[in-house]
Amino acid sequence: MVMALRRLCRYARPRPPLPLAAIQSPRPSPESAPPPLSGLSSLLPLSPLLRADRTLASSSLYSLFEGSYTATRNRCLTTQAWVDAPTGEVVEVPLAQTGEGIAECELLKWFVKEGEEVEEFQPLCEVQSDKATIEITSRYKGKILQILFVPGDIVKVGETLLKIIAEDAQSPLTSECHEDATSLNSDLCESDSQRSSRKGEDFKGVLSTPFVRHLAKQYGLNINDIQGTGIDGRVLKEDVLNYAASKGIQEERPSLSQVNVGEPGLLKEGKAFHMHMLDEKCYEDTTIPLRGFQRSMVKSMTMSAKVPHFHYLEEINCDALIELKAAFQNENTAPNVKHTFLPFFIKSLSMALSKYPLLNSSFNEATTEVILKGCHNIGVAMATTYGLVVPNIKKVQSLSILEITKELSRLQQMASNNKLSSEDITGGTITISNIGAIGGKFGSPLLNLPEVAIIAIGRIQKLPRFDDDEIVYPASVANVTIGADHRVVDGATVARFCNEWKLLVEKPELLLLHMR
Amino acid sequence: MILHRVRDGLPLMNLVSLRAVPILQQLHLEERLLRSSSDNWCIINDGTNRPNIVMGISGRPSELIDLKSVLRDRVPVIRRFSGGGTVIVDDGTIFVTFICNKDAIPGLQPYPHPLMSWTGQLYKDVLHGFGDFHLQENDYAIGSRKFGGNAQSITKNRWVHHTSFLWDYDIKNMEYLKIPSRAPKYRSARPHVEFLCRMTEYVPSRSTFIERTIASLGNHFSVKPIHQDRVIDPSNTLHSSSKLLTRQELEEAYSSLCEKLHIAAISV
């Protein structure tokens, strides 16, 4: 009861809010592998990827908390100059495994701030995983050096929550000693070990966290056989790994530290798969967290799939287009510009849209209105290492093919460096996907909402076709698939639009006739 | 060192039986007992006084509830202190909450999954013979239909596991809730009416269920009934983070949602 009261008093102590100006976003150290999971009493690092919008959204939530829990985002992020030189070891403390199958938690709030002294077992933050809110306590007595996540962030198990300068901190290996996730004191631990075990596990004489037990199980080891090097003989992760190695069992397992934690949208796919191919790990599953553009694709395609699509297929003869491209290249007025087919497809698409504006529109479901867009902002799907992105070329109706080529090149450059601006990727009115550049004859593209049409262009193939005199000749043919929102657009409209576009591509001289 | 009270070799558990207490008041009580008591508690609230929507701690109204109809019909929306999903509760809901010290149950580790398993086993015993009880992911189900939703809050030394059981429900009320984007796999995108079931179709009476729950608890604890007057204190909201969302907050959420849809529709 006394301890409970003491805790009450600690929570009731008012903490002054800190000035916004003091908010900084600390950088993580992604290159350093987070230390092995050390239980719930570990702290979570803040991601450097602080999202300003999240700040505003979560501050309203935390203003609901009164009195006891006074941690606010401002508090959490304030840095405080060190007056005394910090002593003790800097320990990176990760989010520990909180249960089987729980791979990540949402950080709800901090109870401490940078620069604050903390006691062992003092609550540091609260996280949420699925159904549970969980209080995380410190296993160290020391000073908070750096907080690495903010409320609202999703933290993967194993990611560093925060850094603490631990007093009497031991070496990184033995800092694992405080493995117990909920800061059981030594008396309680001993009594735990004497109690009967949970189904499938044996607590007799062996202290360790669920993660370490799970790890031992993964290696097919009996945890009771492993000599623990932690406090009170706790079995630590290193003990399991060393024991496994001594038994000649495959040493390395894909641990959570190998999960890609990087900049948004960064996918180290090539590297991860390469590593796996080199050794027996190629049989192991790899978990790839989806961030950035990939994560957006999950959301946007899920919504898109709810729209009733229909697909229209047509074949376009590209002989004239090939000749035109060759001519552009030969008479190249801009030597740095590489001419491709796509700008021509884009310009002719825009010309066709002038005649069929319904395909350059968007649908407002709430008001059941179709908005015919004034600008032809033609989006071009680009596959980058960061994921699929669709930047758009603005007002194509007012651009020449050369201007389109240059703008396309600029967007491609920005996309491959993950430097597209929000202006580049918003405001699109129709999308074109030149999937044929990679391969494929047909596609059934999904709409890029709120647009009502999308075009996929397949590979140009040389195929036998009949000419006007019914003689077989080799024709360069591309299949195009137009996907459209059937709530707004019907087959006849798409067919007529496509005929118009096809005509302009097959007879480019007609562009001259209509071009402004 | 906290001294745990024990009787007959079993840890003591205080039992508070309530009837039609407002859910917000119940949540305040639970949180207060979690944070400022060192005893083990079981709270049973047989129905709540009126329909309320209760979201988990990080619930966002625009994602979880049909704001338009909620605002129109003035349904109270509460954000509770524990994690988990959104429910709509009314007098057809039976609430059972366990608030325990982390060492109250021998060998039980205070993590979400073990707590879910332990309580699942308890209710399996309670409902033995009445239906094909399952712990389906984090829900209590008969067959593949959910009848009880769970949420937890785990603190340094204690934990709370609370459940809202669907003794009966009004399907019209379910329409205030959106189908959540984050749902258990076994739901298989089923709408509410195909995903849920009513306990009343399986168990003879509410009191049967409540009495059997108390009896089952008696296998693990020495249960001592406590009169509600000794614990219910509506004025004491010292530790209460469960909050009733104001109309203004809901209206702001609704306007912001409409704006987003509008912007998405006419993006240039």
CSV table of N, CA and C in Angstrom, one decimal, chain A residues 138-241:
chain,number,residue,atom,x,y,z
A,138,SER,N,11.6,1.2,-16.3
A,138,SER,CA,13.1,1.2,-16.5
A,138,SER,C,13.8,0.2,-15.7
A,139,ARG,N,14.7,-0.5,-16.3
A,139,ARG,CA,15.5,-1.4,-15.5
A,139,ARG,C,16.8,-0.8,-15.0
A,140,TYR,N,16.9,0.5,-15.4
A,140,TYR,CA,18.2,1.1,-14.9
A,140,TYR,C,17.8,2.3,-14.1
A,141,LYS,N,18.7,2.6,-13.2
A,141,LYS,CA,18.7,3.9,-12.5
A,141,LYS,C,19.6,4.7,-13.3
A,142,GLY,N,19.2,5.9,-13.7
A,142,GLY,CA,20.1,6.7,-14.5
A,142,GLY,C,19.4,8.0,-15.0
A,143,LYS,N,19.9,8.5,-16.1
A,143,LYS,CA,19.4,9.7,-16.7
A,143,LYS,C,19.0,9.5,-18.2
A,144,ILE,N,17.8,10.0,-18.5
A,144,ILE,CA,17.4,9.8,-19.9
A,144,ILE,C,18.2,10.7,-20.8
A,145,LEU,N,18.9,10.1,-21.7
A,145,LEU,CA,19.7,10.8,-22.7
A,145,LEU,C,19.0,11.3,-23.9
A,146,GLN,N,18.2,10.4,-24.5
A,146,GLN,CA,17.6,10.7,-25.7
A,146,GLN,C,16.3,9.9,-25.9
A,147,ILE,N,15.2,10.5,-26.2
A,147,ILE,CA,14.0,9.8,-26.5
A,147,ILE,C,13.8,9.7,-28.0
A,148,LEU,N,13.5,8.6,-28.5
A,148,LEU,CA,13.5,8.4,-29.9
A,148,LEU,C,12.2,8.2,-30.6
A,149,PHE,N,11.1,8.2,-29.9
A,149,PHE,CA,9.8,8.1,-30.5
A,149,PHE,C,8.8,9.1,-29.9
A,150,VAL,N,7.8,9.4,-30.6
A,150,VAL,CA,6.8,10.3,-30.0
A,150,VAL,C,5.4,9.5,-29.9
A,151,PRO,N,4.6,10.0,-29.1
A,151,PRO,CA,3.2,9.3,-29.0
A,151,PRO,C,2.6,9.3,-30.4
A,152,GLY,N,2.0,8.1,-30.7
A,152,GLY,CA,1.4,8.0,-32.0
A,152,GLY,C,2.3,7.1,-32.9
A,153,ASP,N,3.6,7.1,-32.6
A,153,ASP,CA,4.5,6.3,-33.5
A,153,ASP,C,4.3,4.8,-33.3
A,154,ILE,N,4.4,4.1,-34.3
A,154,ILE,CA,4.4,2.6,-34.2
A,154,ILE,C,5.9,2.2,-34.1
A,155,VAL,N,6.1,1.4,-33.1
A,155,VAL,CA,7.5,1.0,-32.8
A,155,VAL,C,7.5,-0.6,-32.9
A,156,LYS,N,8.5,-1.0,-33.7
A,156,LYS,CA,8.6,-2.5,-33.8
A,156,LYS,C,9.3,-3.0,-32.6
A,157,VAL,N,9.0,-4.2,-32.3
A,157,VAL,CA,9.7,-4.9,-31.2
A,157,VAL,C,11.2,-5.0,-31.6
A,158,GLY,N,12.0,-4.6,-30.7
A,158,GLY,CA,13.5,-4.6,-31.0
A,158,GLY,C,14.0,-3.2,-31.3
A,159,GLU,N,13.2,-2.3,-31.7
A,159,GLU,CA,13.7,-1.0,-32.1
A,159,GLU,C,14.0,-0.3,-30.8
A,160,THR,N,15.1,0.6,-30.8
A,160,THR,CA,15.5,1.3,-29.6
A,160,THR,C,14.5,2.4,-29.3
A,161,LEU,N,14.0,2.3,-28.1
A,161,LEU,CA,13.0,3.3,-27.6
A,161,LEU,C,13.7,4.6,-27.2
A,162,LEU,N,14.6,4.4,-26.3
A,162,LEU,CA,15.4,5.6,-25.9
A,162,LEU,C,16.8,5.2,-25.4
A,163,LYS,N,17.6,6.2,-25.2
A,163,LYS,CA,18.9,5.9,-24.6
A,163,LYS,C,19.0,6.5,-23.2
A,164,ILE,N,19.6,5.7,-22.4
A,164,ILE,CA,19.7,6.1,-21.0
A,164,ILE,C,21.1,6.0,-20.5
A,165,ILE,N,21.6,7.0,-19.8
A,165,ILE,CA,22.9,6.9,-19.2
A,165,ILE,C,22.7,6.2,-17.9
A,166,ALA,N,23.1,4.9,-17.9
A,166,ALA,CA,22.7,4.1,-16.7
A,166,ALA,C,23.8,4.2,-15.7
A,167,GLU,N,23.4,4.4,-14.5
A,167,GLU,CA,24.4,4.4,-13.4
A,167,GLU,C,24.7,3.0,-13.1
A,168,ASP,N,26.0,2.6,-12.9
A,168,ASP,CA,26.3,1.3,-12.6
A,168,ASP,C,25.9,0.4,-13.7
A,169,ALA,N,25.9,1.0,-15.0
A,169,ALA,CA,25.5,0.1,-16.1
A,169,ALA,C,26.7,-0.8,-16.4
A,170,GLN,N,26.3,-2.0,-16.7
A,170,GLN,CA,27.4,-3.0,-17.0
A,170,GLN,C,27.7,-3.0,-18.5
A,171,SER,N,28.5,-3.8,-19.0
A,171,SER,CA,28.9,-3.9,-20.4
A,171,SER,C,27.6,-4.3,-21.2
A,172,PRO,N,27.6,-3.9,-22.5
A,172,PRO,CA,26.4,-4.3,-23.3
A,172,PRO,C,26.0,-5.7,-23.1
A,173,LEU,N,27.0,-6.6,-23.0
A,173,LEU,CA,26.6,-8.0,-22.9
A,173,LEU,C,25.8,-8.3,-21.6
A,174,THR,N,26.4,-7.8,-20.5
A,174,THR,CA,25.7,-8.0,-19.2
A,174,THR,C,24.6,-7.1,-18.9
A,175,SER,N,24.5,-6.0,-19.7
A,175,SER,CA,23.3,-5.1,-19.5
A,175,SER,C,22.1,-5.9,-19.7
A,176,GLU,N,22.2,-7.0,-20.4
A,176,GLU,CA,21.1,-7.9,-20.6
A,176,GLU,C,20.5,-8.4,-19.3
A,177,CYS,N,21.3,-8.3,-18.2
A,177,CYS,CA,21.0,-8.8,-16.9
A,177,CYS,C,19.5,-8.5,-16.5
A,178,HIS,N,19.1,-7.3,-16.7
A,178,HIS,CA,17.8,-6.9,-16.3
A,178,HIS,C,16.8,-7.3,-17.4
A,179,GLU,N,16.6,-8.6,-17.5
A,179,GLU,CA,15.9,-9.1,-18.7
A,179,GLU,C,14.4,-9.1,-18.4
A,180,ASP,N,14.0,-9.0,-17.1
A,180,ASP,CA,12.6,-9.2,-16.8
A,180,ASP,C,11.8,-8.0,-17.3
A,181,ALA,N,10.8,-8.3,-18.0
A,181,ALA,CA,10.0,-7.3,-18.7
A,181,ALA,C,9.3,-6.4,-17.8
A,182,THR,N,8.8,-6.9,-16.7
A,182,THR,CA,7.9,-6.1,-15.8
A,182,THR,C,8.6,-5.8,-14.5
A,183,SER,N,9.9,-5.8,-14.5
A,183,SER,CA,10.6,-5.3,-13.3
A,183,SER,C,10.3,-6.1,-12.1
A,184,LEU,N,10.2,-7.3,-12.1
A,184,LEU,CA,10.0,-8.1,-10.9
A,184,LEU,C,11.2,-7.9,-10.0
A,185,ASN,N,10.9,-7.7,-8.7
A,185,ASN,CA,12.1,-7.6,-7.8
A,185,ASN,C,12.6,-9.0,-7.6
A,186,SER,N,13.8,-9.1,-7.0
A,186,SER,CA,14.4,-10.4,-6.9
A,186,SER,C,13.6,-11.4,-6.0
A,187,ASP,N,12.9,-10.9,-5.0
A,187,ASP,CA,12.1,-11.8,-4.2
A,187,ASP,C,11.1,-12.5,-5.0
A,188,LEU,N,10.4,-11.7,-5.8
A,188,LEU,CA,9.3,-12.1,-6.6
A,188,LEU,C,9.8,-13.1,-7.6
A,189,CYS,N,11.0,-12.8,-8.2
A,189,CYS,CA,11.5,-13.7,-9.2
A,189,CYS,C,11.8,-15.1,-8.6
A,190,GLU,N,12.3,-15.1,-7.4
A,190,GLU,CA,12.6,-16.4,-6.9
A,190,GLU,C,11.3,-17.2,-6.6
A,191,SER,N,10.3,-16.5,-6.1
A,191,SER,CA,9.1,-17.2,-5.9
A,191,SER,C,8.4,-17.6,-7.2
A,192,ASP,N,8.6,-16.8,-8.3
A,192,ASP,CA,8.1,-17.2,-9.6
A,192,ASP,C,8.7,-18.5,-10.0
A,193,SER,N,10.0,-18.6,-9.8
A,193,SER,CA,10.7,-19.8,-10.3
A,193,SER,C,10.3,-21.0,-9.6
A,194,GLN,N,9.7,-20.8,-8.4
A,194,GLN,CA,9.3,-22.0,-7.6
A,194,GLN,C,7.9,-22.5,-8.0
A,195,ARG,N,7.2,-21.6,-8.6
A,195,ARG,CA,5.8,-21.9,-8.9
A,195,ARG,C,5.7,-22.9,-10.1
A,196,SER,N,4.5,-23.5,-10.2
A,196,SER,CA,4.3,-24.4,-11.3
A,196,SER,C,4.3,-23.6,-12.6
A,197,SER,N,4.7,-24.3,-13.7
A,197,SER,CA,4.9,-23.6,-14.9
A,197,SER,C,3.6,-23.4,-15.7
A,198,ARG,N,3.6,-22.5,-16.6
A,198,ARG,CA,2.6,-22.4,-17.6
A,198,ARG,C,2.6,-23.6,-18.5
A,199,LYS,N,1.6,-23.8,-19.2
A,199,LYS,CA,1.6,-25.0,-20.1
A,199,LYS,C,2.7,-24.8,-21.2
A,200,GLY,N,3.4,-25.8,-21.3
A,200,GLY,CA,4.5,-25.8,-22.4
A,200,GLY,C,5.8,-25.2,-21.9
A,201,GLU,N,5.8,-24.6,-20.7
A,201,GLU,CA,7.1,-24.0,-20.3
A,201,GLU,C,7.3,-24.4,-18.9
A,202,ASP,N,8.6,-24.4,-18.5
A,202,ASP,CA,8.9,-24.8,-17.2
A,202,ASP,C,9.7,-23.7,-16.5
A,203,PHE,N,9.1,-23.1,-15.5
A,203,PHE,CA,9.8,-22.0,-14.8
A,203,PHE,C,10.7,-22.4,-13.7
A,204,LYS,N,10.7,-23.7,-13.4
A,204,LYS,CA,11.5,-24.2,-12.2
A,204,LYS,C,13.0,-23.9,-12.4
A,205,GLY,N,13.5,-23.0,-11.6
A,205,GLY,CA,15.0,-22.7,-11.5
A,205,GLY,C,15.5,-21.9,-12.7
A,206,VAL,N,14.7,-21.5,-13.6
A,206,VAL,CA,15.2,-20.8,-14.8
A,206,VAL,C,14.4,-19.5,-14.9
A,207,LEU,N,15.2,-18.4,-14.8
A,207,LEU,CA,14.6,-17.1,-15.0
A,207,LEU,C,14.9,-16.5,-16.4
A,208,SER,N,13.9,-16.1,-17.1
A,208,SER,CA,14.2,-15.4,-18.4
A,208,SER,C,12.9,-14.8,-18.9
A,209,THR,N,13.1,-14.0,-19.9
A,209,THR,CA,11.9,-13.3,-20.5
A,209,THR,C,11.2,-14.3,-21.5
A,210,PRO,N,10.0,-14.0,-21.8
A,210,PRO,CA,9.3,-14.8,-22.8
A,210,PRO,C,10.1,-14.9,-24.1
A,211,PHE,N,10.7,-13.7,-24.5
A,211,PHE,CA,11.4,-13.7,-25.8
A,211,PHE,C,12.6,-14.7,-25.8
A,212,VAL,N,13.3,-14.8,-24.7
A,212,VAL,CA,14.4,-15.7,-24.6
A,212,VAL,C,13.9,-17.1,-24.6
A,213,ARG,N,12.8,-17.3,-23.9
A,213,ARG,CA,12.3,-18.7,-23.9
A,213,ARG,C,11.9,-19.1,-25.3
A,214,HIS,N,11.3,-18.2,-26.0
A,214,HIS,CA,10.8,-18.4,-27.4
A,214,HIS,C,12.0,-18.7,-28.3
A,215,LEU,N,13.1,-17.9,-28.0
A,215,LEU,CA,14.3,-18.1,-28.8
A,215,LEU,C,14.9,-19.5,-28.6
A,216,ALA,N,14.9,-19.9,-27.4
A,216,ALA,CA,15.4,-21.3,-27.0
A,216,ALA,C,14.6,-22.3,-27.7
A,217,LYS,N,13.3,-22.1,-27.7
A,217,LYS,CA,12.3,-23.0,-28.4
A,217,LYS,C,12.6,-23.1,-29.8
A,218,GLN,N,12.9,-21.9,-30.4
A,218,GLN,CA,13.2,-21.9,-31.9
A,218,GLN,C,14.4,-22.8,-32.2
A,219,TYR,N,15.4,-22.8,-31.3
A,219,TYR,CA,16.6,-23.6,-31.5
A,219,TYR,C,16.4,-25.0,-31.1
A,220,GLY,N,15.2,-25.3,-30.5
A,220,GLY,CA,15.0,-26.7,-30.1
A,220,GLY,C,15.7,-27.0,-28.8
A,221,LEU,N,16.0,-26.0,-28.0
A,221,LEU,CA,16.8,-26.2,-26.8
A,221,LEU,C,15.9,-26.2,-25.5
A,222,ASN,N,16.3,-26.9,-24.5
A,222,ASN,CA,15.6,-26.9,-23.2
A,222,ASN,C,16.3,-25.8,-22.4
A,223,ILE,N,15.5,-24.8,-22.1
A,223,ILE,CA,16.1,-23.6,-21.5
A,223,ILE,C,16.7,-23.9,-20.1
A,224,ASN,N,16.2,-25.0,-19.5
A,224,ASN,CA,16.7,-25.4,-18.2
A,224,ASN,C,18.1,-25.9,-18.3
A,225,ASP,N,18.5,-26.3,-19.5
A,225,ASP,CA,19.9,-26.8,-19.7
A,225,ASP,C,20.9,-25.7,-19.9
A,226,ILE,N,20.4,-24.4,-20.0
A,226,ILE,CA,21.3,-23.3,-20.3
A,226,ILE,C,21.7,-22.6,-19.1
A,227,GLN,N,23.0,-22.4,-19.0
A,227,GLN,CA,23.5,-21.7,-17.8
A,227,GLN,C,23.3,-20.2,-18.0
A,228,GLY,N,22.6,-19.6,-17.1
A,228,GLY,CA,22.3,-18.1,-17.2
A,228,GLY,C,23.4,-17.3,-16.7
A,229,THR,N,23.7,-16.2,-17.3
A,229,THR,CA,24.8,-15.3,-16.9
A,229,THR,C,24.2,-14.0,-16.3
A,230,GLY,N,22.9,-13.9,-16.3
A,230,GLY,CA,22.3,-12.6,-15.8
A,230,GLY,C,22.2,-12.6,-14.3
A,231,ILE,N,21.6,-11.6,-13.8
A,231,ILE,CA,21.4,-11.5,-12.4
A,231,ILE,C,20.5,-12.6,-11.9
A,232,ASP,N,20.8,-13.1,-10.8
A,232,ASP,CA,20.1,-14.3,-10.2
A,232,ASP,C,20.1,-15.5,-11.2
A,233,GLY,N,21.1,-15.6,-12.0
A,233,GLY,CA,21.2,-16.7,-12.9
A,233,GLY,C,20.2,-16.6,-14.0
A,234,ARG,N,19.7,-15.4,-14.4
A,234,ARG,CA,18.8,-15.3,-15.5
A,234,ARG,C,19.5,-15.8,-16.8
A,235,VAL,N,18.7,-16.4,-17.6
A,235,VAL,CA,19.2,-16.9,-18.9
A,235,VAL,C,19.0,-15.7,-19.9
A,236,LEU,N,20.0,-15.2,-20.5
A,236,LEU,CA,19.9,-14.1,-21.4
A,236,LEU,C,20.0,-14.6,-22.9
A,237,LYS,N,19.7,-13.7,-23.8
A,237,LYS,CA,19.7,-14.1,-25.2
A,237,LYS,C,21.1,-14.6,-25.6
A,238,GLU,N,22.2,-14.0,-25.1
A,238,GLU,CA,23.5,-14.4,-25.5
A,238,GLU,C,23.8,-15.8,-25.0
A,239,ASP,N,23.2,-16.1,-23.8
A,239,ASP,CA,23.4,-17.5,-23.3
A,239,ASP,C,22.8,-18.5,-24.2
A,240,VAL,N,21.6,-18.2,-24.7
A,240,VAL,CA,21.0,-19.1,-25.6
A,240,VAL,C,21.8,-19.3,-26.9
A,241,LEU,N,22.2,-18.1,-27.5
A,241,LEU,CA,23.0,-18.2,-28.7
A,241,LEU,C,24.3,-18.9,-28.5
